[in-house]
Each structure stands twice: as C-alpha cells, then as structure tokens.
Short mmCIF file of C-alpha atoms and ligand atoms in Angstrom, two decimals:
data_model
loop_
_atom_site.label_atom_id
_atom_site.label_comp_id
_atom_site.label_asym_id
_atom_site.label_seq_id
_atom_site.Cartn_x
_atom_site.Cartn_y
_atom_site.Cartn_z
CA UNK R 34 -219.52 -78.15 99.74
CA UNK R 35 -215.96 -79.20 100.53
CA UNK R 36 -214.01 -76.36 98.94
CA UNK R 37 -210.85 -78.51 98.94
CA UNK R 38 -212.41 -81.44 97.06
CA UNK R 39 -211.42 -81.51 93.41
CA UNK R 40 -212.92 -84.84 92.29
CA UNK R 41 -214.60 -87.56 94.39
CA UNK R 42 -211.09 -88.92 95.10
CA UNK R 43 -208.72 -85.94 94.83
CA UNK R 44 -208.33 -83.38 97.63
CA UNK R 45 -206.24 -80.25 98.09
CA UNK R 46 -204.01 -80.26 101.21
CA UNK R 47 -201.58 -77.46 100.32
CA UNK R 48 -200.68 -74.37 102.31
CA UNK R 49 -200.37 -70.61 101.83
CA UNK R 50 -197.24 -68.59 102.55
CA UNK R 51 -197.84 -64.91 103.26
CA UNK R 52 -194.64 -64.60 105.30
CA UNK R 53 -191.87 -65.10 102.76
CA UNK R 54 -191.18 -61.75 101.13
CA UNK R 55 -189.16 -63.01 98.17
CA UNK R 56 -189.47 -66.32 96.33
CA UNK R 57 -186.07 -67.93 95.75
CA UNK R 58 -184.84 -65.02 97.93
CA UNK R 59 -185.22 -62.62 95.00
CA UNK R 60 -188.72 -62.39 93.45
CA UNK R 61 -191.25 -60.26 95.39
CA UNK R 62 -194.44 -61.94 96.59
CA UNK R 63 -196.96 -59.09 97.01
CA UNK R 64 -199.86 -61.58 97.07
CA UNK R 65 -198.02 -64.44 98.77
CA UNK R 66 -197.60 -67.89 97.27
CA UNK R 67 -199.19 -71.30 97.78
CA UNK R 68 -197.36 -74.61 97.99
CA UNK R 69 -199.89 -77.03 96.58
CA UNK R 70 -200.17 -80.63 97.64
CA UNK R 71 -202.89 -83.13 96.91
CA UNK R 72 -204.29 -86.39 98.28
CA UNK R 73 -205.47 -89.06 95.84
CA UNK R 74 -207.60 -91.72 97.53
CA UNK R 75 -207.69 -94.91 95.49
CA UNK R 76 -209.69 -97.98 96.47
CA UNK R 77 -206.50 -99.85 97.42
CA UNK R 78 -203.97 -97.13 98.21
CA UNK R 79 -203.61 -93.42 98.86
CA UNK R 80 -201.04 -91.09 97.34
CA UNK R 81 -199.81 -87.70 98.46
CA UNK R 82 -198.74 -85.61 95.48
CA UNK R 83 -195.90 -83.13 96.09
CA UNK R 84 -194.71 -81.77 99.42
CA UNK R 85 -194.42 -78.25 100.82
CA UNK R 86 -191.80 -75.86 102.15
CA UNK R 87 -190.56 -76.89 105.58
CA UNK R 88 -191.69 -73.63 107.25
CA UNK R 89 -195.31 -74.62 106.59
CA UNK R 90 -195.11 -78.31 107.49
CA UNK R 91 -197.20 -78.18 110.69
CA UNK R 92 -200.16 -76.61 108.91
CA UNK R 93 -199.62 -79.11 106.09
CA UNK R 94 -199.95 -82.04 108.51
CA UNK R 95 -203.12 -80.45 109.90
CA UNK R 96 -204.55 -80.45 106.38
CA UNK R 97 -203.65 -84.11 105.87
CA UNK R 98 -205.40 -84.89 109.17
CA UNK R 99 -205.96 -88.59 109.85
CA UNK R 100 -205.17 -89.72 106.30
CA UNK R 101 -202.18 -92.08 106.07
CA UNK R 102 -200.73 -91.98 102.55
CA UNK R 103 -198.99 -95.02 101.10
CA UNK R 104 -197.01 -93.02 98.56
CA UNK R 105 -195.51 -89.58 98.14
CA UNK R 106 -195.16 -88.64 94.47
CA UNK R 107 -192.32 -86.16 94.05
CA UNK R 108 -192.88 -84.32 90.79
CA UNK R 109 -190.25 -81.69 91.57
CA UNK R 110 -187.37 -81.42 94.03
CA UNK R 111 -186.94 -77.64 94.43
CA UNK R 112 -186.99 -77.09 98.20
CA UNK R 113 -190.25 -75.09 98.14
CA UNK R 114 -191.80 -78.54 97.64
CA UNK R 115 -189.18 -80.97 98.91
CA UNK R 116 -187.84 -79.46 102.14
CA UNK R 117 -190.68 -81.06 104.13
CA UNK R 118 -189.91 -84.56 102.79
CA UNK R 119 -187.76 -85.67 105.77
CA UNK R 120 -190.64 -84.75 108.11
CA UNK R 121 -193.16 -86.54 105.87
CA UNK R 122 -191.00 -89.68 105.94
CA UNK R 123 -190.88 -89.54 109.75
CA UNK R 124 -194.61 -88.94 110.08
CA UNK R 125 -195.51 -91.87 107.79
CA UNK R 126 -192.95 -94.63 108.36
CA UNK R 127 -194.54 -97.00 105.83
CA UNK R 128 -194.78 -94.41 103.06
CA UNK R 129 -192.77 -94.93 99.86
CA UNK R 130 -191.54 -92.15 97.61
CA UNK R 131 -192.27 -92.29 93.89
CA UNK R 132 -189.85 -90.39 91.67
CA UNK R 133 -187.47 -90.88 88.75
CA UNK R 134 -183.74 -91.59 88.62
CA UNK R 135 -182.87 -87.90 88.86
CA UNK R 136 -185.25 -87.45 91.78
CA UNK R 137 -183.37 -90.20 93.59
CA UNK R 138 -180.07 -88.34 93.35
CA UNK R 139 -181.62 -85.10 94.54
CA UNK R 140 -183.38 -86.84 97.45
CA UNK R 141 -179.96 -87.99 98.58
CA UNK R 142 -178.45 -84.53 98.12
CA UNK R 143 -181.22 -82.36 99.55
CA UNK R 144 -182.91 -84.70 102.07
CA UNK R 145 -180.14 -87.23 102.91
CA UNK R 146 -182.65 -89.88 101.88
CA UNK R 147 -181.05 -93.00 100.46
CA UNK R 148 -183.33 -95.93 101.26
CA UNK R 149 -184.00 -98.13 98.21
CA UNK R 150 -186.69 -99.99 100.18
CA UNK R 151 -188.71 -96.79 100.37
CA UNK R 152 -188.16 -95.51 96.84
CA UNK R 153 -190.00 -96.51 93.65
CA UNK R 154 -188.21 -95.35 90.52
CA UNK R 155 -190.48 -94.62 87.55
CA UNK R 156 -189.79 -93.85 83.90
CA UNK R 157 -191.74 -92.02 81.24
CA UNK R 158 -195.10 -93.73 80.71
CA UNK R 159 -194.92 -95.98 83.80
CA UNK R 160 -198.09 -96.54 85.79
CA UNK R 161 -198.83 -97.39 89.41
CA UNK R 162 -202.28 -98.60 90.41
CA UNK R 163 -204.11 -97.26 93.45
CA UNK R 164 -206.95 -99.74 92.80
CA UNK R 165 -209.71 -97.89 90.96
CA UNK R 166 -207.31 -95.09 89.99
CA UNK R 167 -204.01 -95.10 88.11
CA UNK R 168 -201.02 -92.81 88.47
CA UNK R 169 -199.30 -92.39 85.11
CA UNK R 170 -195.99 -90.57 84.96
CA UNK R 171 -194.68 -88.26 82.25
CA UNK R 172 -191.08 -87.06 82.35
CA UNK R 173 -191.02 -83.30 81.67
CA UNK R 174 -187.38 -82.31 82.28
CA UNK R 175 -186.56 -78.61 82.83
CA UNK R 176 -190.11 -77.61 83.68
CA UNK R 177 -188.41 -76.38 85.88
CA UNK R 178 -185.47 -78.62 86.91
CA UNK R 179 -183.95 -81.73 85.28
CA UNK R 180 -185.95 -84.17 87.44
CA UNK R 181 -189.36 -82.58 86.91
CA UNK R 182 -192.16 -84.90 85.93
CA UNK R 183 -195.94 -84.76 85.84
CA UNK R 184 -198.47 -87.28 87.14
CA UNK R 185 -201.78 -88.03 85.45
CA UNK R 186 -204.90 -89.85 86.59
CA UNK R 187 -206.48 -91.10 83.33
CA UNK R 188 -209.72 -92.24 85.01
CA UNK R 189 -210.49 -88.66 86.12
CA UNK R 190 -208.42 -86.62 83.61
CA UNK R 191 -206.46 -84.93 86.41
CA UNK R 192 -202.91 -83.72 85.74
CA UNK R 193 -200.53 -82.87 88.57
CA UNK R 194 -198.27 -80.54 86.67
CA UNK R 195 -195.59 -79.47 89.14
CA UNK R 196 -194.46 -75.90 88.43
CA UNK R 197 -196.09 -76.07 84.99
CA UNK R 198 -199.14 -73.76 84.73
CA UNK R 199 -198.35 -72.39 88.18
CA UNK R 200 -198.36 -68.80 89.39
CA UNK R 201 -197.56 -66.65 92.38
CA UNK R 202 -200.40 -65.60 94.67
CA UNK R 203 -201.68 -67.38 97.77
CA UNK R 204 -205.12 -68.98 97.57
CA UNK R 205 -207.81 -66.88 99.22
CA UNK R 206 -210.40 -69.44 100.26
CA UNK R 207 -211.26 -71.39 97.14
CA UNK R 208 -208.89 -73.76 95.36
CA UNK R 209 -210.48 -74.35 91.94
CA UNK R 210 -210.69 -71.52 89.39
CA UNK R 211 -214.47 -71.82 88.94
CA UNK R 212 -215.00 -71.03 92.64
CA UNK R 213 -213.00 -67.77 92.70
CA UNK R 214 -212.17 -64.53 90.93
CA UNK R 215 -208.92 -65.43 89.18
CA UNK R 216 -208.08 -61.88 88.03
CA UNK R 217 -205.12 -61.46 90.38
CA UNK R 218 -203.44 -64.67 89.24
CA UNK R 219 -202.91 -63.85 85.56
CA UNK R 220 -200.32 -61.07 85.98
CA UNK R 221 -198.71 -63.34 88.56
CA UNK R 222 -198.61 -66.14 86.01
CA UNK R 223 -196.66 -63.98 83.55
CA UNK R 224 -194.31 -62.95 86.33
CA UNK R 225 -193.91 -66.51 87.62
CA UNK R 226 -193.22 -67.99 84.21
CA UNK R 227 -190.81 -65.29 83.01
CA UNK R 228 -188.91 -65.02 86.27
CA UNK R 229 -188.72 -68.69 87.28
CA UNK R 230 -189.13 -70.92 84.23
CA UNK R 231 -188.41 -68.42 81.44
CA UNK R 232 -185.06 -69.83 80.39
CA UNK R 233 -186.54 -73.23 79.54
CA UNK R 234 -189.07 -72.40 76.82
CA UNK R 235 -188.08 -75.23 74.48
CA UNK R 236 -188.49 -77.77 77.29
CA UNK R 237 -191.89 -76.33 78.22
CA UNK R 238 -192.92 -76.61 74.55
CA UNK R 239 -191.71 -80.24 74.51
CA UNK R 240 -193.83 -80.96 77.59
CA UNK R 241 -196.88 -79.23 76.06
CA UNK R 242 -196.49 -81.33 72.93
CA UNK R 243 -196.07 -84.53 74.95
CA UNK R 244 -199.24 -83.80 76.94
CA UNK R 245 -201.30 -82.40 74.09
CA UNK R 246 -203.33 -85.58 73.52
CA UNK R 247 -204.37 -85.92 77.16
CA UNK R 248 -207.92 -85.18 78.17
CA UNK R 249 -207.72 -82.57 80.93
CA UNK R 250 -210.53 -81.89 83.41
CA UNK R 251 -208.25 -80.52 86.09
CA UNK R 252 -204.68 -79.21 86.09
CA UNK R 253 -203.28 -79.24 89.61
CA UNK R 254 -200.03 -77.23 89.72
CA UNK R 255 -197.71 -76.77 92.68
CA UNK R 256 -198.53 -73.03 92.91
CA UNK R 257 -201.76 -71.09 92.45
CA UNK R 258 -205.30 -72.20 91.56
CA UNK R 259 -206.36 -75.61 90.32
CA UNK R 260 -207.38 -75.02 86.73
CA UNK R 261 -210.65 -76.35 85.38
CA UNK R 262 -212.80 -73.86 83.47
CA UNK R 263 -209.81 -71.75 82.50
CA UNK R 264 -207.56 -74.56 81.21
CA UNK R 265 -207.64 -73.32 77.58
CA UNK R 266 -206.53 -69.82 78.63
CA UNK R 267 -203.78 -71.10 80.92
CA UNK R 268 -202.42 -73.53 78.34
CA UNK R 269 -202.50 -70.80 75.69
CA UNK R 270 -200.57 -68.33 77.89
CA UNK R 271 -197.99 -70.99 78.68
CA UNK R 272 -197.60 -71.92 75.02
CA UNK R 273 -197.16 -68.29 73.98
CA UNK R 274 -194.62 -67.55 76.69
CA UNK R 275 -192.68 -70.75 76.03
CA UNK R 276 -192.47 -69.95 72.32
CA UNK R 277 -191.58 -66.28 72.99
CA UNK R 278 -194.71 -65.25 71.09
CA UNK R 279 -195.33 -61.65 72.13
CA UNK R 280 -198.38 -59.44 72.46
CA UNK R 281 -198.73 -56.05 70.78
CA UNK R 282 -197.01 -53.69 73.22
CA UNK R 283 -193.93 -51.50 73.65
CA UNK R 284 -191.92 -51.62 76.86
CA UNK R 285 -189.59 -48.70 77.52
CA UNK R 286 -187.03 -49.64 80.17
CA UNK R 287 -184.68 -46.95 81.37
CA UNK R 288 -182.15 -46.04 84.01
CA UNK R 289 -181.38 -42.33 84.17
CA UNK R 290 -178.94 -40.59 86.53
CA UNK R 291 -180.08 -36.98 86.27
CA UNK R 292 -183.25 -37.09 84.20
CA UNK R 293 -182.12 -36.56 80.62
CA UNK R 294 -182.49 -40.19 79.58
CA UNK R 295 -185.80 -40.26 81.50
CA UNK R 296 -187.07 -37.22 79.58
CA UNK R 297 -186.26 -38.92 76.29
CA UNK R 298 -188.13 -42.03 77.50
CA UNK R 299 -191.24 -39.90 77.98
CA UNK R 300 -190.74 -38.17 74.65
CA UNK R 301 -190.48 -41.57 72.92
CA UNK R 302 -193.64 -42.78 74.65
CA UNK R 303 -195.51 -39.70 73.42
CA UNK R 304 -194.24 -40.29 69.90
CA UNK R 305 -195.25 -43.96 70.00
CA UNK R 306 -198.72 -42.94 71.23
CA UNK R 307 -199.00 -40.29 68.51
CA UNK R 308 -198.14 -43.00 65.98
CA UNK R 309 -201.08 -45.03 67.21
CA UNK R 310 -199.50 -47.43 69.70
CA UNK R 311 -201.90 -48.00 72.60
CA UNK R 312 -200.08 -50.47 74.83
CA UNK R 313 -197.00 -48.66 76.12
CA UNK R 314 -195.34 -49.49 79.43
CA UNK R 315 -192.55 -47.38 80.92
CA UNK R 316 -190.34 -48.93 83.59
CA UNK R 317 -187.87 -46.76 85.44
CA UNK R 318 -185.36 -49.22 86.82
CA UNK R 319 -185.06 -46.93 89.83
CA UNK R 320 -188.66 -47.67 90.80
CA UNK R 321 -189.91 -50.81 89.08
CA UNK R 322 -189.12 -54.23 90.52
CA UNK R 323 -186.87 -56.16 88.12
CA UNK R 324 -189.37 -58.99 88.41
CA UNK R 325 -192.12 -56.85 86.79
CA UNK R 326 -189.77 -55.55 84.10
CA UNK R 327 -188.78 -59.10 83.12
CA UNK R 328 -192.45 -60.13 82.97
CA UNK R 329 -193.40 -57.25 80.65
CA UNK R 330 -190.32 -57.76 78.47
CA UNK R 331 -191.41 -61.38 78.02
CA UNK R 332 -195.00 -60.50 77.36
CA UNK R 333 -194.73 -57.66 74.83
CA UNK R 334 -193.14 -57.37 71.42
CA UNK R 335 -190.84 -54.37 71.52
CA UNK R 336 -188.25 -53.47 74.14
CA UNK R 337 -186.73 -49.99 74.06
CA UNK R 338 -183.78 -49.65 76.43
CA UNK R 339 -182.39 -46.35 77.67
CA UNK R 340 -179.46 -45.87 80.00
CA UNK R 341 -177.00 -43.22 81.05
CA UNK R 342 -173.36 -44.23 80.75
CA UNK R 343 -171.92 -44.94 84.18
CA UNK R 344 -168.25 -45.66 84.93
CA UNK R 345 -167.64 -46.70 81.32
CA UNK R 346 -170.58 -49.12 81.43
CA UNK R 347 -174.36 -48.88 81.32
CA UNK R 348 -176.14 -48.15 84.59
CA UNK R 349 -175.91 -51.21 86.90
CA UNK R 350 -179.68 -51.82 86.83
CA UNK R 351 -179.66 -51.79 83.01
CA UNK R 352 -176.79 -54.25 82.95
CA UNK R 353 -178.79 -56.44 85.33
CA UNK R 354 -181.78 -56.24 83.00
CA UNK R 355 -179.69 -57.16 79.95
CA UNK R 356 -178.19 -60.09 81.87
CA UNK R 357 -181.69 -61.24 82.85
CA UNK R 358 -182.71 -61.23 79.17
CA UNK R 359 -179.58 -63.13 78.11
CA UNK R 360 -180.09 -65.70 80.88
CA UNK R 361 -183.65 -66.29 79.70
CA UNK R 362 -182.55 -66.64 76.06
CA UNK R 363 -185.00 -63.95 74.97
CA UNK R 364 -186.16 -64.29 71.36
CA UNK R 365 -188.51 -62.80 68.76
CA UNK R 366 -188.30 -59.21 69.98
CA UNK R 367 -187.86 -55.82 68.37
CA UNK R 368 -185.14 -54.05 70.37
CA UNK R 369 -183.67 -50.56 70.26
CA UNK R 370 -181.46 -48.48 72.55
CA UNK R 371 -180.74 -44.90 73.50
CA UNK R 372 -179.15 -42.89 76.30
CA UNK R 373 -177.09 -39.98 77.47
CA UNK R 374 -173.36 -39.76 78.06
CA UNK R 375 -171.02 -37.09 79.38
CA UNK R 376 -167.68 -37.96 77.82
CA UNK R 377 -167.68 -41.70 77.00
CA UNK R 378 -169.40 -41.60 73.62
CA UNK R 379 -169.06 -45.17 72.34
CA UNK R 380 -169.87 -47.12 75.49
CA UNK R 381 -173.64 -47.58 75.16
CA UNK R 382 -173.48 -48.41 71.45
CA UNK R 383 -170.94 -51.13 72.15
CA UNK R 384 -173.02 -52.57 75.00
CA UNK R 385 -176.25 -52.78 72.99
CA UNK R 386 -174.36 -54.21 70.02
CA UNK R 387 -172.93 -56.91 72.29
CA UNK R 388 -176.42 -57.61 73.68
CA UNK R 389 -177.84 -57.93 70.16
CA UNK R 390 -175.04 -60.31 69.12
CA UNK R 391 -175.43 -62.45 72.23
CA UNK R 392 -179.20 -62.79 71.91
CA UNK R 393 -179.29 -62.95 68.11
CA UNK R 394 -181.76 -60.05 68.05
CA UNK R 395 -181.43 -57.20 65.61
CA UNK R 396 -180.87 -53.74 67.10
CA UNK R 397 -183.45 -51.70 65.18
CA UNK R 398 -181.95 -48.33 66.04
CA UNK R 399 -179.67 -46.66 68.55
CA UNK R 400 -178.81 -43.08 69.40
CA UNK R 401 -176.73 -41.42 72.07
CA UNK R 402 -176.73 -37.80 73.11
CA UNK R 403 -174.10 -35.77 74.93
CA UNK R 404 -174.99 -34.14 78.25
CA UNK R 405 -178.17 -32.01 78.22
CA UNK R 406 -180.94 -32.54 75.67
CA UNK R 407 -180.82 -30.27 72.65
CA UNK R 408 -183.29 -29.59 69.85
CA UNK R 409 -181.20 -31.95 67.69
CA UNK R 410 -181.56 -34.69 70.32
CA UNK R 411 -185.33 -34.30 70.28
CA UNK R 412 -185.40 -34.46 66.51
CA UNK R 413 -183.23 -37.60 66.55
CA UNK R 414 -185.54 -39.12 69.17
CA UNK R 415 -188.53 -38.52 66.88
CA UNK R 416 -186.76 -40.25 64.00
CA UNK R 417 -185.84 -43.11 66.34
CA UNK R 418 -189.47 -43.44 67.49
CA UNK R 419 -190.68 -43.60 63.89
CA UNK R 420 -188.09 -46.26 62.99
CA UNK R 421 -188.92 -48.37 66.04
CA UNK R 422 -192.67 -48.09 65.52
CA UNK R 423 -192.26 -49.06 61.88
CA UNK R 424 -190.36 -52.22 62.88
CA UNK R 425 -192.86 -52.95 65.65
CA UNK R 426 -195.93 -52.52 63.45
CA UNK R 427 -194.43 -54.61 60.68
CA UNK R 428 -193.58 -57.44 63.08
CA UNK R 429 -197.00 -57.40 64.72
CA UNK R 430 -198.63 -57.41 61.28
CA UNK R 431 -196.52 -60.44 60.33
CA UNK R 432 -197.77 -62.52 63.30
FE1 FEO Y 628 -192.09 -74.37 92.87
FE2 FEO Y 628 -189.36 -74.99 90.84
O1 FEO Y 628 -190.37 -74.95 92.42
#
C-alpha cells in the first residue's frame, strides 16, 4: 500500500512542519502543521498542485523524486505555500505556473516572477487537459485571500481546496482520513478556521454554494488530512462556522487583576450549571491562549465577558479579545459582560456598549461591582446568570 497515493493518478508530496512554533507568527502549533502538495499524473502531462513553505523545500523535492511536473497550479499565494515557488521554477525550467489574474500580481510581488511565457492565466470555469484527466478551476476569493481558487478533477471527483477545509496538525504517517485516527484534527479545524479564515464567512459560504453540485470523493486541502470518508462532517463544520451557526455552549472569558472578577466567573459558571447548562468553558485570559479563546467563542452560542477596569480601559487581554471578535465580524451570539472596578465606575459599561454597537450584537446584561465582592454582588451575579441563561436557552431553542 502506498500511503501517499490518493487515486491511481493523484499522489501526496507535502511536508510536515514541527519546527515553527507559531503559524503566521502568532497562532500556536502544538501539533505542528502540514503544507500539502499533490502530484496529478495525466496521460499527457503532470501537474503539481500547490507549493510549500521555503524552509521545507528540500524535503519537498525529495518527495517529488524523479517526477518532472509540466505545471504548478497555485491555488493560494500565502507564503506558507508560495515561498518555495522560486526554487520550484529553478528546479523545473520547463514548468509553467497556472493561476488567475490576481495570482499573477502576487507572483510578481512575492516571488519576483514576471514571465508571461511561463504563466497560464485561468478564469472561473476554465479547464486544462492533462490527457485522460482535466483540471477545472473555480475562483473562490477570500478563502482565504483575494486570489484563492480551487482546482477540481471531474474524472476522479478530487477537489484541491487550498486553505478551505484545512486544519492545523502535522500528518502522522497516513494522509487520508480513512487511514488514521482523525480525533486530533477536529479541534484544530475549529481553531484554524476561526483564527485564520474567520473574518471571511460570507466568502466561504459563497464558495460552498458554488461547489455544492460537485461530486466529491476526495478533498485535498493545503493543511491537514485528505478528506474522504469524513467529507460530510468537514463540510458541515465549515458551513456552520462560515454562517456563525453556534453550538449549545457558554464561554466565560475573563481577565482579573486580583481575583474578584475571577471569583464571579466561577460563581456564574456554578449558576449556569445549576440552571442545567452542561457545556460551560471558562477561559482565564491570563492562562488560555487567545487562539483557543477565539475558537471557542466562534464555536459556542453565548459569550460572557468579565474584566477588571485597568487604566480607564478594560484589561489589555480583554481588549485584545474584543478586537479579535470585531475583526472576525462575529455574529449570532448571546453576549453579556461583568467586572470589578476600584474607582472608574462607568468604564466597563461603556466598553461593552461600544462592542455591542460595533458588532451589532445585543448586550443581554451587564453589571459592575466596586472593589471586593459583597453579598449584594453575589445576588446581582445570580440575577445576571438567570438572565443570560434565559437568553441562551431561548436562542438555542429557536435554532
Ligand atoms: Fe495556508 Fe492562507 O495559507
């Protein structure tokens, strides 16, 4: 069994990266990441689909071996896939790049490549024959950059989907989902989507709609496993994330200077549990990676935010979290806020109000408490928990 063979004519030649600590220099990679690349051997010509990150190019060439591709299809120009392109062009002097008009501009900018003799510009729906196999191109802008496109082989129902349906996590031996335990990849798919692609939900939905009529035997993304048996699950997760359709869960996110706001976070969690809520996640922004907090905020319905007031603002980590939500155009959430202050009473209320106005979300409830927690604070927290859980339960019931 050739573990890297996907169909009789499609082969995996990608590489794993367990060296880079943070993707895009900011998102942790506890399980590494793969840069996927594929060889398609037609009867008349051979295509290489997507490149790799330059750091891994020597291993990549080892995987390609003696194969001499005629084409390199560039579905996406982010440098985790495109930084090896200058080396690929040198290694295969007769190879031509296939991309779209936007790819062409980025090839010039990122790779100083500007040779019209070696570039084939394709549009939505164009096809290039490899003999017995066809490459058909679908423009899917903003999944994840403006130039992103996907490539389909109709004869074998194989879709090369770029970042679409991808996830963090290096490949540990097998390449296709049916040959491995995929458990580790699903949390990494939520984290990958919400952190990297999350802002572009409407474009992802447009791509899903465009591709919905295609028969799919294999989805070959640029990161993570090749999907075969688990295509329905992967497509469903992507559709739900892209449409901001949340699961039944409450995420309490807090940043607490001296423990009062943290104590209220625990009290709220106990109240939510007592009211019957089973899925409750508490993230202290002191300990949790922002990457995980963003993923859970995307995945679950209700976000409860607690922060001490700090220098007439919210705590810096809370402001970073709110900015991350605004950047990703978060929608369809129940939100509520709370937190302690020492002398600046109106600060937190104003900040959460501004967040609600910016996102278009409704702030279900808010309360602030002065200095240490009192019996009145606890009573107010219980009322707050009941109000939030009422809104949460009603919204979940409406889905
Ligand atoms: Fe894997 Fe948007 O690059």
